[in-house]
Amino acid sequence: MNARVFSQNIENWYLTNKRDLPWRQNPQPYRVWLAEIVFQQTQIAQGLTYYQRLLNAFPTLQSLANAEQDEVLKLWEGLGYYSRARNLHRAAQILNEAGHFPISAAEWLKLPGVGPYTAAAIASVCYGECIACVDGNVMRVIARTHFISDDIRKSSVVKQIQSLVNELVTHADDPGNFNQGLMELGATICKPKSPQCNRCPLQNQCTFYHSDALPGSVPFKSKPQKRKERHLHFFYASQSKDVFLHKRKEDDIWGGLYVLPLMESTDKEWPDNNRGYKLIKKNTHLLTHQKIHYYIWDVVSWSDSPVALDNFSRFIKEDQLPALPRPLKQFLEEQFV
Ligand code: SF4
């Protein structure tokens, strides 16, 4: 495979086929960094509203750094992986204090929430650094063009693909365009189940295309580990339309968000369920690595509550609710109709 031809095909294709995305019109570090954080683990269609909402609320690094964490989390509400929002906010404060953006991937990597992929994306797009970005889309394209059929979850396979892209990017005229092109090709053409090979600029060079392999057979991805199951019992107390909420610590799911005070049990049902509380909702909520069984109990008064409360708990008005996990937001919306 000719690496120079491969890289040029990607760059040329990208320049004429790239999607019109807001940060591409003006690829300043702040906008590109914000986009890279929002779109980690998030599809473009789902994240665009969030990106725009955050940019409108915080048009500059300084405005983001000076915001309250609760404000950032509220704008992030519903997008999941809340550590991204907390790290974005922390990193903004560090950058604002430093007074400038880093210009190399190695420097970006020192910031909270910035991993090798994000650092490489920002440094190549904003500063032209010759460094490879490898995300899930790139993994798929390279696995197919180079016919790598081993399990894509294996670290040896990830290393093999990273090393191939490290080599390919050195043949690019513009590493930022090459990286974005390879990711874009994976996202829009070389899709997981139905690659559109007849529209692909790599068709001539693609080993998968010229093989008899069934569509979808490469890359091979083993099944993920079973989700951990948890049982969370929330206690609902309201006063007129104020609701008692508790801000979560950052060392667990939904860190920094507000929840109804809660207890966790190992059993399917909360063992202490004859205190007179009424079970008003029971459901499950899936996170990437956890299956949450949640139960919402109506309590009469907090003197009756089984949960020890602290300075992070208080009554909050219905129209001033802070960021909440999706199941609780939905529950409270049902209560306040
Ligand atoms: S030719 Fe088909 S399988 Fe190969 S990279 Fe292009 S879209 Fe993917």
mmCIF file of C-alpha atoms and ligand atoms in Angstrom:
data_model
loop_
_atom_site.group_PDB
_atom_site.id
_atom_site.type_symbol
_atom_site.label_atom_id
_atom_site.label_comp_id
_atom_site.label_asym_id
_atom_site.label_seq_id
_atom_site.Cartn_x
_atom_site.Cartn_y
_atom_site.Cartn_z
ATOM 1 C CA MET A 1 0.000 0.000 0.000
ATOM 2 C CA ASN A 2 1.411 3.374 -0.996
ATOM 3 C CA ALA A 3 1.228 5.557 2.123
ATOM 4 C CA ARG A 4 1.569 8.844 0.273
ATOM 5 C CA VAL A 5 -1.305 8.004 -2.093
ATOM 6 C CA PHE A 6 -3.418 6.800 0.849
ATOM 7 C CA SER A 7 -2.880 10.033 2.784
ATOM 8 C CA GLN A 8 -3.482 12.265 -0.204
ATOM 9 C CA ASN A 9 -6.688 10.426 -1.085
ATOM 10 C CA ILE A 10 -7.947 11.064 2.426
ATOM 11 C CA GLU A 11 -6.989 14.751 2.439
ATOM 12 C CA ASN A 12 -8.437 15.455 -1.017
ATOM 13 C CA TRP A 13 -11.644 13.653 -0.185
ATOM 14 C CA TYR A 14 -11.959 15.536 3.119
ATOM 15 C CA LEU A 15 -11.524 18.954 1.518
ATOM 16 C CA THR A 16 -14.474 18.405 -0.797
ATOM 17 C CA ASN A 17 -16.702 16.248 1.427
ATOM 18 C CA LYS A 18 -16.300 17.517 4.986
ATOM 19 C CA ARG A 19 -19.434 18.242 6.931
ATOM 20 C CA ASP A 20 -20.076 21.868 7.744
ATOM 21 C CA LEU A 21 -19.580 21.793 11.524
ATOM 22 C CA PRO A 22 -19.443 24.972 13.595
ATOM 23 C CA TRP A 23 -15.874 24.698 14.928
ATOM 24 C CA ARG A 24 -14.540 23.966 11.447
ATOM 25 C CA GLN A 25 -15.519 27.436 10.229
ATOM 26 C CA ASN A 26 -13.265 28.983 12.825
ATOM 27 C CA PRO A 27 -10.885 26.345 14.217
ATOM 28 C CA GLN A 28 -9.599 28.279 17.202
ATOM 29 C CA PRO A 29 -8.224 26.205 20.093
ATOM 30 C CA TYR A 30 -11.102 27.051 22.444
ATOM 31 C CA ARG A 31 -13.770 25.948 19.973
ATOM 32 C CA VAL A 32 -11.902 22.838 18.828
ATOM 33 C CA TRP A 33 -11.154 21.787 22.413
ATOM 34 C CA LEU A 34 -14.791 22.318 23.438
ATOM 35 C CA ALA A 35 -15.932 20.238 20.449
ATOM 36 C CA GLU A 36 -13.472 17.436 21.189
ATOM 37 C CA ILE A 37 -14.698 17.167 24.784
ATOM 38 C CA VAL A 38 -18.401 17.325 23.910
ATOM 39 C CA PHE A 39 -18.044 14.747 21.143
ATOM 40 C CA GLN A 40 -16.077 12.182 23.153
ATOM 41 C CA GLN A 41 -18.463 9.184 23.311
ATOM 42 C CA THR A 42 -21.180 11.267 21.629
ATOM 43 C CA GLN A 43 -22.579 11.223 18.102
ATOM 44 C CA ILE A 44 -22.440 14.495 16.171
ATOM 45 C CA ALA A 45 -26.241 14.683 15.830
ATOM 46 C CA GLN A 46 -26.720 14.270 19.576
ATOM 47 C CA GLY A 47 -23.932 16.622 20.676
ATOM 48 C CA LEU A 48 -24.430 19.592 18.338
ATOM 49 C CA THR A 49 -27.142 21.254 20.433
ATOM 50 C CA TYR A 50 -24.983 20.870 23.533
ATOM 51 C CA TYR A 51 -21.920 22.288 21.803
ATOM 52 C CA GLN A 52 -23.856 25.322 20.617
ATOM 53 C CA ARG A 53 -25.534 25.800 23.980
ATOM 54 C CA LEU A 54 -22.181 25.732 25.805
ATOM 55 C CA LEU A 55 -20.582 28.075 23.304
ATOM 56 C CA ASN A 56 -23.467 30.538 23.582
ATOM 57 C CA ALA A 57 -23.298 30.499 27.378
ATOM 58 C CA PHE A 58 -19.490 30.602 27.498
ATOM 59 C CA PRO A 59 -18.212 32.263 24.326
ATOM 60 C CA THR A 60 -14.701 32.634 25.737
ATOM 61 C CA LEU A 61 -12.305 30.626 27.853
ATOM 62 C CA GLN A 62 -12.566 33.270 30.550
ATOM 63 C CA SER A 63 -16.352 33.045 30.737
ATOM 64 C CA LEU A 64 -16.153 29.262 31.125
ATOM 65 C CA ALA A 65 -13.432 29.502 33.770
ATOM 66 C CA ASN A 66 -15.477 32.021 35.776
ATOM 67 C CA ALA A 67 -18.710 30.017 35.666
ATOM 68 C CA GLU A 68 -19.963 27.946 38.602
ATOM 69 C CA GLN A 69 -19.595 24.176 38.212
ATOM 70 C CA ASP A 70 -23.373 23.786 38.683
ATOM 71 C CA GLU A 71 -23.958 26.108 35.716
ATOM 72 C CA VAL A 72 -21.718 23.997 33.460
ATOM 73 C CA LEU A 73 -23.330 20.764 34.639
ATOM 74 C CA LYS A 74 -26.808 22.169 34.040
ATOM 75 C CA LEU A 75 -25.918 22.891 30.406
ATOM 76 C CA TRP A 76 -24.432 19.404 30.145
ATOM 77 C CA GLU A 77 -27.523 17.753 31.654
ATOM 78 C CA GLY A 78 -28.627 14.742 29.597
ATOM 79 C CA LEU A 79 -25.345 14.295 27.718
ATOM 80 C CA GLY A 80 -23.914 11.804 30.233
ATOM 81 C CA TYR A 81 -20.312 11.116 31.255
ATOM 82 C CA TYR A 82 -20.428 14.116 33.572
ATOM 83 C CA SER A 83 -16.728 13.887 34.422
ATOM 84 C CA ARG A 84 -16.210 15.466 30.991
ATOM 85 C CA ALA A 85 -18.044 18.606 32.095
ATOM 86 C CA ARG A 86 -16.243 18.790 35.427
ATOM 87 C CA ASN A 87 -12.852 18.315 33.765
ATOM 88 C CA LEU A 88 -13.684 20.844 31.057
ATOM 89 C CA HIS A 89 -14.452 23.401 33.741
ATOM 90 C CA ARG A 90 -11.304 22.589 35.742
ATOM 91 C CA ALA A 91 -9.128 22.724 32.640
ATOM 92 C CA ALA A 92 -10.660 26.102 31.707
ATOM 93 C CA GLN A 93 -9.617 27.468 35.090
ATOM 94 C CA ILE A 94 -6.071 26.145 34.639
ATOM 95 C CA LEU A 95 -5.806 27.597 31.125
ATOM 96 C CA ASN A 96 -7.280 30.909 32.166
ATOM 97 C CA GLU A 97 -4.766 31.119 34.988
ATOM 98 C CA ALA A 98 -1.931 30.250 32.576
ATOM 99 C CA GLY A 99 -3.157 32.930 30.176
ATOM 100 C CA HIS A 100 -2.582 30.931 27.002
ATOM 101 C CA PHE A 101 -3.482 27.680 25.221
ATOM 102 C CA PRO A 102 -0.834 24.965 24.847
ATOM 103 C CA ILE A 103 0.478 24.540 21.320
ATOM 104 C CA SER A 104 1.697 20.942 21.490
ATOM 105 C CA ALA A 105 -0.154 17.678 22.092
ATOM 106 C CA ALA A 106 2.253 16.885 24.957
ATOM 107 C CA GLU A 107 1.165 20.091 26.743
ATOM 108 C CA TRP A 108 -2.554 19.550 26.089
ATOM 109 C CA LEU A 109 -2.189 16.075 27.562
ATOM 110 C CA LYS A 110 -1.418 17.583 30.979
ATOM 111 C CA LEU A 111 -4.923 19.041 31.284
ATOM 112 C CA PRO A 112 -7.779 17.214 33.055
ATOM 113 C CA GLY A 113 -10.032 15.344 30.670
ATOM 114 C CA VAL A 114 -7.566 15.466 27.771
ATOM 115 C CA GLY A 115 -6.318 12.053 26.617
ATOM 116 C CA PRO A 116 -3.934 11.181 23.771
ATOM 117 C CA TYR A 117 -6.655 11.262 21.115
ATOM 118 C CA THR A 118 -8.029 14.669 22.149
ATOM 119 C CA ALA A 119 -4.559 16.183 22.541
ATOM 120 C CA ALA A 120 -3.546 14.950 19.088
ATOM 121 C CA ALA A 121 -6.757 16.202 17.496
ATOM 122 C CA ILE A 122 -6.382 19.732 18.887
ATOM 123 C CA ALA A 123 -2.653 19.992 18.185
ATOM 124 C CA SER A 124 -2.960 18.736 14.607
ATOM 125 C CA VAL A 125 -6.062 20.753 13.700
ATOM 126 C CA CYS A 126 -5.080 24.035 15.383
ATOM 127 C CA TYR A 127 -1.284 23.971 15.098
ATOM 128 C CA GLY A 128 -0.548 21.484 12.300
ATOM 129 C CA GLU A 129 1.401 19.128 14.577
ATOM 130 C CA CYS A 130 2.236 15.893 12.785
ATOM 131 C CA ILE A 131 0.620 13.487 15.206
ATOM 132 C CA ALA A 132 -1.958 10.735 14.619
ATOM 133 C CA CYS A 133 -5.476 10.647 16.103
ATOM 134 C CA VAL A 134 -7.003 7.230 16.522
ATOM 135 C CA ASP A 135 -10.654 6.945 17.536
ATOM 136 C CA GLY A 136 -13.218 4.184 16.900
ATOM 137 C CA ASN A 137 -13.892 5.414 13.368
ATOM 138 C CA VAL A 138 -10.213 5.418 12.465
ATOM 139 C CA MET A 139 -9.767 1.955 13.974
ATOM 140 C CA ARG A 140 -12.508 0.606 11.726
ATOM 141 C CA VAL A 141 -11.171 2.198 8.522
ATOM 142 C CA ILE A 142 -7.611 1.005 9.139
ATOM 143 C CA ALA A 143 -8.725 -2.480 10.208
ATOM 144 C CA ARG A 144 -10.547 -2.769 6.893
ATOM 145 C CA THR A 145 -8.007 -1.173 4.568
ATOM 146 C CA HIS A 146 -5.231 -3.295 6.121
ATOM 147 C CA PHE A 147 -7.492 -6.303 6.780
ATOM 148 C CA ILE A 148 -6.787 -6.616 10.486
ATOM 149 C CA SER A 149 -9.289 -9.264 11.551
ATOM 150 C CA ASP A 150 -8.127 -9.897 15.116
ATOM 151 C CA ASP A 151 -10.228 -8.594 18.058
ATOM 152 C CA ILE A 152 -10.171 -4.803 17.965
ATOM 153 C CA ARG A 153 -10.473 -4.679 21.758
ATOM 154 C CA LYS A 154 -7.012 -6.242 22.175
ATOM 155 C CA SER A 155 -4.338 -3.738 23.149
ATOM 156 C CA SER A 156 -1.936 -5.347 20.649
ATOM 157 C CA VAL A 157 -4.405 -4.547 17.841
ATOM 158 C CA VAL A 158 -4.880 -0.988 19.062
ATOM 159 C CA LYS A 159 -1.087 -0.551 19.080
ATOM 160 C CA GLN A 160 -0.793 -2.016 15.601
ATOM 161 C CA ILE A 161 -3.380 0.425 14.233
ATOM 162 C CA GLN A 162 -1.871 3.378 16.091
ATOM 163 C CA SER A 163 1.504 2.579 14.599
ATOM 164 C CA LEU A 164 0.056 2.383 11.066
ATOM 165 C CA VAL A 165 -1.652 5.777 11.448
ATOM 166 C CA ASN A 166 1.537 7.252 12.973
ATOM 167 C CA GLU A 167 3.255 6.343 9.724
ATOM 168 C CA LEU A 168 0.429 7.479 7.416
ATOM 169 C CA VAL A 169 0.146 10.942 8.976
ATOM 170 C CA THR A 170 3.787 11.682 8.162
ATOM 171 C CA HIS A 171 2.830 11.531 4.468
ATOM 172 C CA ALA A 172 0.067 14.115 4.811
ATOM 173 C CA ASP A 173 0.395 17.697 3.582
ATOM 174 C CA ASP A 174 -1.809 18.877 6.440
ATOM 175 C CA PRO A 175 -1.979 16.504 9.451
ATOM 176 C CA GLY A 176 -5.133 18.218 10.747
ATOM 177 C CA ASN A 177 -6.993 17.612 7.499
ATOM 178 C CA PHE A 178 -5.682 14.051 7.294
ATOM 179 C CA ASN A 179 -6.806 13.233 10.841
ATOM 180 C CA GLN A 180 -10.209 14.829 10.393
ATOM 181 C CA GLY A 181 -10.578 13.146 6.992
ATOM 182 C CA LEU A 182 -9.877 9.670 8.338
ATOM 183 C CA MET A 183 -12.353 10.154 11.208
ATOM 184 C CA GLU A 184 -14.925 11.669 8.871
ATOM 185 C CA LEU A 185 -14.584 8.793 6.413
ATOM 186 C CA GLY A 186 -15.230 6.312 9.213
ATOM 187 C CA ALA A 187 -18.224 8.275 10.472
ATOM 188 C CA THR A 188 -19.922 8.871 7.134
ATOM 189 C CA ILE A 189 -18.726 6.266 4.583
ATOM 190 C CA CYS A 190 -16.942 3.332 6.189
ATOM 191 C CA LYS A 191 -19.815 2.704 8.595
ATOM 192 C CA PRO A 192 -19.852 -0.297 10.936
ATOM 193 C CA LYS A 193 -22.574 -2.381 9.264
ATOM 194 C CA SER A 194 -22.892 -1.027 5.767
ATOM 195 C CA PRO A 195 -19.746 0.589 4.353
ATOM 196 C CA GLN A 196 -20.471 2.629 1.232
ATOM 197 C CA CYS A 197 -17.454 1.387 -0.682
ATOM 198 C CA ASN A 198 -18.675 2.779 -4.019
ATOM 199 C CA ARG A 199 -18.241 6.310 -2.586
ATOM 200 C CA CYS A 200 -14.936 5.667 -0.833
ATOM 201 C CA PRO A 201 -11.662 7.306 -1.897
ATOM 202 C CA LEU A 202 -9.732 4.302 -0.520
ATOM 203 C CA GLN A 203 -11.555 1.691 -2.572
ATOM 204 C CA ASN A 204 -8.546 0.828 -4.759
ATOM 205 C CA GLN A 205 -6.307 0.398 -1.738
ATOM 206 C CA CYS A 206 -8.710 -1.373 0.572
ATOM 207 C CA THR A 207 -7.925 -5.028 1.242
ATOM 208 C CA PHE A 208 -11.336 -5.619 2.791
ATOM 209 C CA TYR A 209 -13.089 -4.323 -0.315
ATOM 210 C CA HIS A 210 -11.109 -6.678 -2.544
ATOM 211 C CA SER A 211 -11.691 -9.676 -0.273
ATOM 212 C CA ASP A 212 -14.595 -12.100 0.050
ATOM 213 C CA ALA A 213 -15.193 -11.110 3.655
ATOM 214 C CA LEU A 214 -18.791 -10.508 4.636
ATOM 215 C CA PRO A 215 -19.840 -6.887 5.260
ATOM 216 C CA GLY A 216 -19.550 -6.174 8.968
ATOM 217 C CA SER A 217 -17.070 -9.004 9.635
ATOM 218 C CA VAL A 218 -14.049 -6.695 9.918
ATOM 219 C CA PRO A 219 -13.237 -5.318 12.384
ATOM 220 C CA PHE A 220 -14.106 -8.058 14.841
ATOM 221 C CA LYS A 221 -15.131 -6.773 18.260
ATOM 222 C CA SER A 222 -15.599 -9.188 21.151
ATOM 223 C CA LYS A 223 -18.595 -8.730 23.446
ATOM 224 C CA PRO A 224 -18.166 -6.113 26.184
ATOM 225 C CA GLN A 225 -18.037 -7.183 29.823
ATOM 226 C CA LYS A 226 -21.382 -7.623 31.538
ATOM 227 C CA ARG A 227 -22.679 -4.450 33.164
ATOM 228 C CA LYS A 228 -22.395 -4.192 36.923
ATOM 229 C CA GLU A 229 -25.877 -4.161 38.478
ATOM 230 C CA ARG A 230 -26.716 -1.671 41.250
ATOM 231 C CA HIS A 231 -29.828 -0.990 43.305
ATOM 232 C CA LEU A 232 -30.360 2.652 44.266
ATOM 233 C CA HIS A 233 -33.193 3.761 46.544
ATOM 234 C CA PHE A 234 -34.126 7.443 46.328
ATOM 235 C CA PHE A 235 -36.239 9.240 48.914
ATOM 236 C CA TYR A 236 -38.617 11.873 47.672
ATOM 237 C CA ALA A 237 -39.732 14.685 49.940
ATOM 238 C CA SER A 238 -41.388 17.823 48.640
ATOM 239 C CA GLN A 239 -42.772 20.943 50.236
ATOM 240 C CA SER A 240 -45.212 22.782 47.985
ATOM 241 C CA LYS A 241 -43.141 22.614 44.823
ATOM 242 C CA ASP A 242 -39.729 22.550 46.507
ATOM 243 C CA VAL A 243 -37.886 19.267 46.467
ATOM 244 C CA PHE A 244 -35.165 18.016 48.750
ATOM 245 C CA LEU A 245 -31.972 17.311 46.781
ATOM 246 C CA HIS A 246 -28.429 16.263 47.511
ATOM 247 C CA LYS A 247 -25.274 17.132 45.527
ATOM 248 C CA ARG A 248 -23.287 14.008 44.698
ATOM 249 C CA LYS A 249 -19.594 13.563 45.326
ATOM 250 C CA GLU A 250 -17.394 13.227 42.284
ATOM 251 C CA ASP A 251 -16.084 9.708 42.900
ATOM 252 C CA ASP A 252 -19.095 7.845 41.513
ATOM 253 C CA ILE A 253 -21.604 8.023 38.673
ATOM 254 C CA TRP A 254 -23.423 11.355 38.253
ATOM 255 C CA GLY A 255 -20.684 13.139 40.192
ATOM 256 C CA GLY A 256 -21.501 16.801 40.861
ATOM 257 C CA LEU A 257 -25.155 16.383 39.874
ATOM 258 C CA TYR A 258 -28.049 16.656 42.292
ATOM 259 C CA VAL A 259 -30.136 13.640 43.272
ATOM 260 C CA LEU A 260 -32.851 12.782 45.746
ATOM 261 C CA PRO A 261 -31.145 11.524 48.914
ATOM 262 C CA LEU A 262 -30.344 7.872 48.382
ATOM 263 C CA MET A 263 -29.252 4.575 49.847
ATOM 264 C CA GLU A 264 -27.784 1.656 47.964
ATOM 265 C CA SER A 265 -28.657 -1.959 48.641
ATOM 266 C CA THR A 266 -27.072 -5.122 47.385
ATOM 267 C CA ASP A 267 -30.389 -6.933 47.158
ATOM 268 C CA LYS A 268 -33.097 -6.510 44.594
ATOM 269 C CA GLU A 269 -35.390 -4.853 47.094
ATOM 270 C CA TRP A 270 -34.525 -2.440 49.844
ATOM 271 C CA PRO A 271 -34.666 -4.608 52.974
ATOM 272 C CA ASP A 272 -36.043 -1.889 55.266
ATOM 273 C CA ASN A 273 -39.203 -1.277 53.292
ATOM 274 C CA ASN A 274 -41.749 -1.420 56.109
ATOM 275 C CA ARG A 275 -41.069 1.994 57.569
ATOM 276 C CA GLY A 276 -44.247 3.132 55.937
ATOM 277 C CA TYR A 277 -42.667 4.629 52.825
ATOM 278 C CA LYS A 278 -44.571 4.184 49.649
ATOM 279 C CA LEU A 279 -42.781 2.928 46.543
ATOM 280 C CA ILE A 280 -43.852 5.350 43.806
ATOM 281 C CA LYS A 281 -41.522 4.428 40.969
ATOM 282 C CA LYS A 282 -39.314 1.510 40.040
ATOM 283 C CA ASN A 283 -37.339 1.241 36.829
ATOM 284 C CA THR A 284 -33.920 0.555 35.322
ATOM 285 C CA HIS A 285 -31.460 2.903 33.678
ATOM 286 C CA LEU A 286 -28.527 1.763 31.556
ATOM 287 C CA LEU A 287 -25.112 3.362 31.666
ATOM 288 C CA THR A 288 -22.171 2.117 29.603
ATOM 289 C CA HIS A 289 -20.791 -0.122 32.342
ATOM 290 C CA GLN A 290 -23.622 -0.241 34.859
ATOM 291 C CA LYS A 291 -27.245 -1.271 34.995
ATOM 292 C CA ILE A 292 -29.006 0.877 37.568
ATOM 293 C CA HIS A 293 -32.175 -0.471 39.176
ATOM 294 C CA TYR A 294 -33.740 2.518 40.848
ATOM 295 C CA TYR A 295 -36.608 2.778 43.308
ATOM 296 C CA ILE A 296 -38.229 6.031 44.402
ATOM 297 C CA TRP A 297 -39.864 6.106 47.828
ATOM 298 C CA ASP A 298 -42.247 8.767 49.037
ATOM 299 C CA VAL A 299 -41.376 9.910 52.566
ATOM 300 C CA VAL A 300 -43.573 12.056 54.747
ATOM 301 C CA SER A 301 -40.962 14.157 56.518
ATOM 302 C CA TRP A 302 -37.200 14.313 56.803
ATOM 303 C CA SER A 303 -37.248 13.523 60.483
ATOM 304 C CA ASP A 304 -38.361 10.126 59.234
ATOM 305 C CA SER A 305 -35.607 9.803 56.658
ATOM 306 C CA PRO A 306 -33.131 6.901 56.738
ATOM 307 C CA VAL A 307 -30.481 9.030 55.031
ATOM 308 C CA ALA A 308 -27.956 11.116 56.960
ATOM 309 C CA LEU A 309 -28.091 14.604 55.460
ATOM 310 C CA ASP A 310 -25.293 17.151 55.324
ATOM 311 C CA ASN A 311 -24.384 20.585 54.004
ATOM 312 C CA PHE A 312 -24.842 19.429 50.449
ATOM 313 C CA SER A 313 -28.567 18.762 50.899
ATOM 314 C CA ARG A 314 -31.298 21.370 50.700
ATOM 315 C CA PHE A 315 -34.779 22.154 49.408
ATOM 316 C CA ILE A 316 -34.671 23.553 45.871
ATOM 317 C CA LYS A 317 -37.490 25.240 44.012
ATOM 318 C CA GLU A 318 -39.086 23.453 41.082
ATOM 319 C CA ASP A 319 -38.161 26.232 38.649
ATOM 320 C CA GLN A 320 -34.540 26.388 39.824
ATOM 321 C CA LEU A 321 -33.624 22.736 39.592
ATOM 322 C CA PRO A 322 -29.901 22.111 39.035
ATOM 323 C CA ALA A 323 -28.497 19.375 36.778
ATOM 324 C CA LEU A 324 -30.058 15.999 37.562
ATOM 325 C CA PRO A 325 -29.493 12.477 36.217
ATOM 326 C CA ARG A 326 -31.956 11.670 33.469
ATOM 327 C CA PRO A 327 -34.200 9.256 35.471
ATOM 328 C CA LEU A 328 -34.666 11.777 38.287
ATOM 329 C CA LYS A 329 -35.228 14.702 35.957
ATOM 330 C CA GLN A 330 -37.938 12.680 34.255
ATOM 331 C CA PHE A 331 -39.451 11.683 37.601
ATOM 332 C CA LEU A 332 -39.572 15.270 38.900
ATOM 333 C CA GLU A 333 -41.029 16.529 35.648
ATOM 334 C CA GLU A 334 -43.817 13.984 36.111
ATOM 335 C CA GLN A 335 -44.408 15.202 39.682
ATOM 336 C CA PHE A 336 -44.502 18.885 38.768
ATOM 337 C CA VAL A 337 -46.896 18.646 35.814
HETATM 338 S S1 SF4 B 1 -13.543 0.625 0.534
HETATM 339 FE FE1 SF4 B 1 -15.262 0.187 1.865
HETATM 340 S S2 SF4 B 1 -14.447 -1.024 3.544
HETATM 341 FE FE2 SF4 B 1 -12.735 -0.088 2.487
HETATM 342 S S3 SF4 B 1 -12.310 1.766 3.641
HETATM 343 FE FE3 SF4 B 1 -13.676 2.301 1.967
HETATM 344 S S4 SF4 B 1 -15.750 2.146 2.811
HETATM 345 FE FE4 SF4 B 1 -14.345 1.087 4.179
#
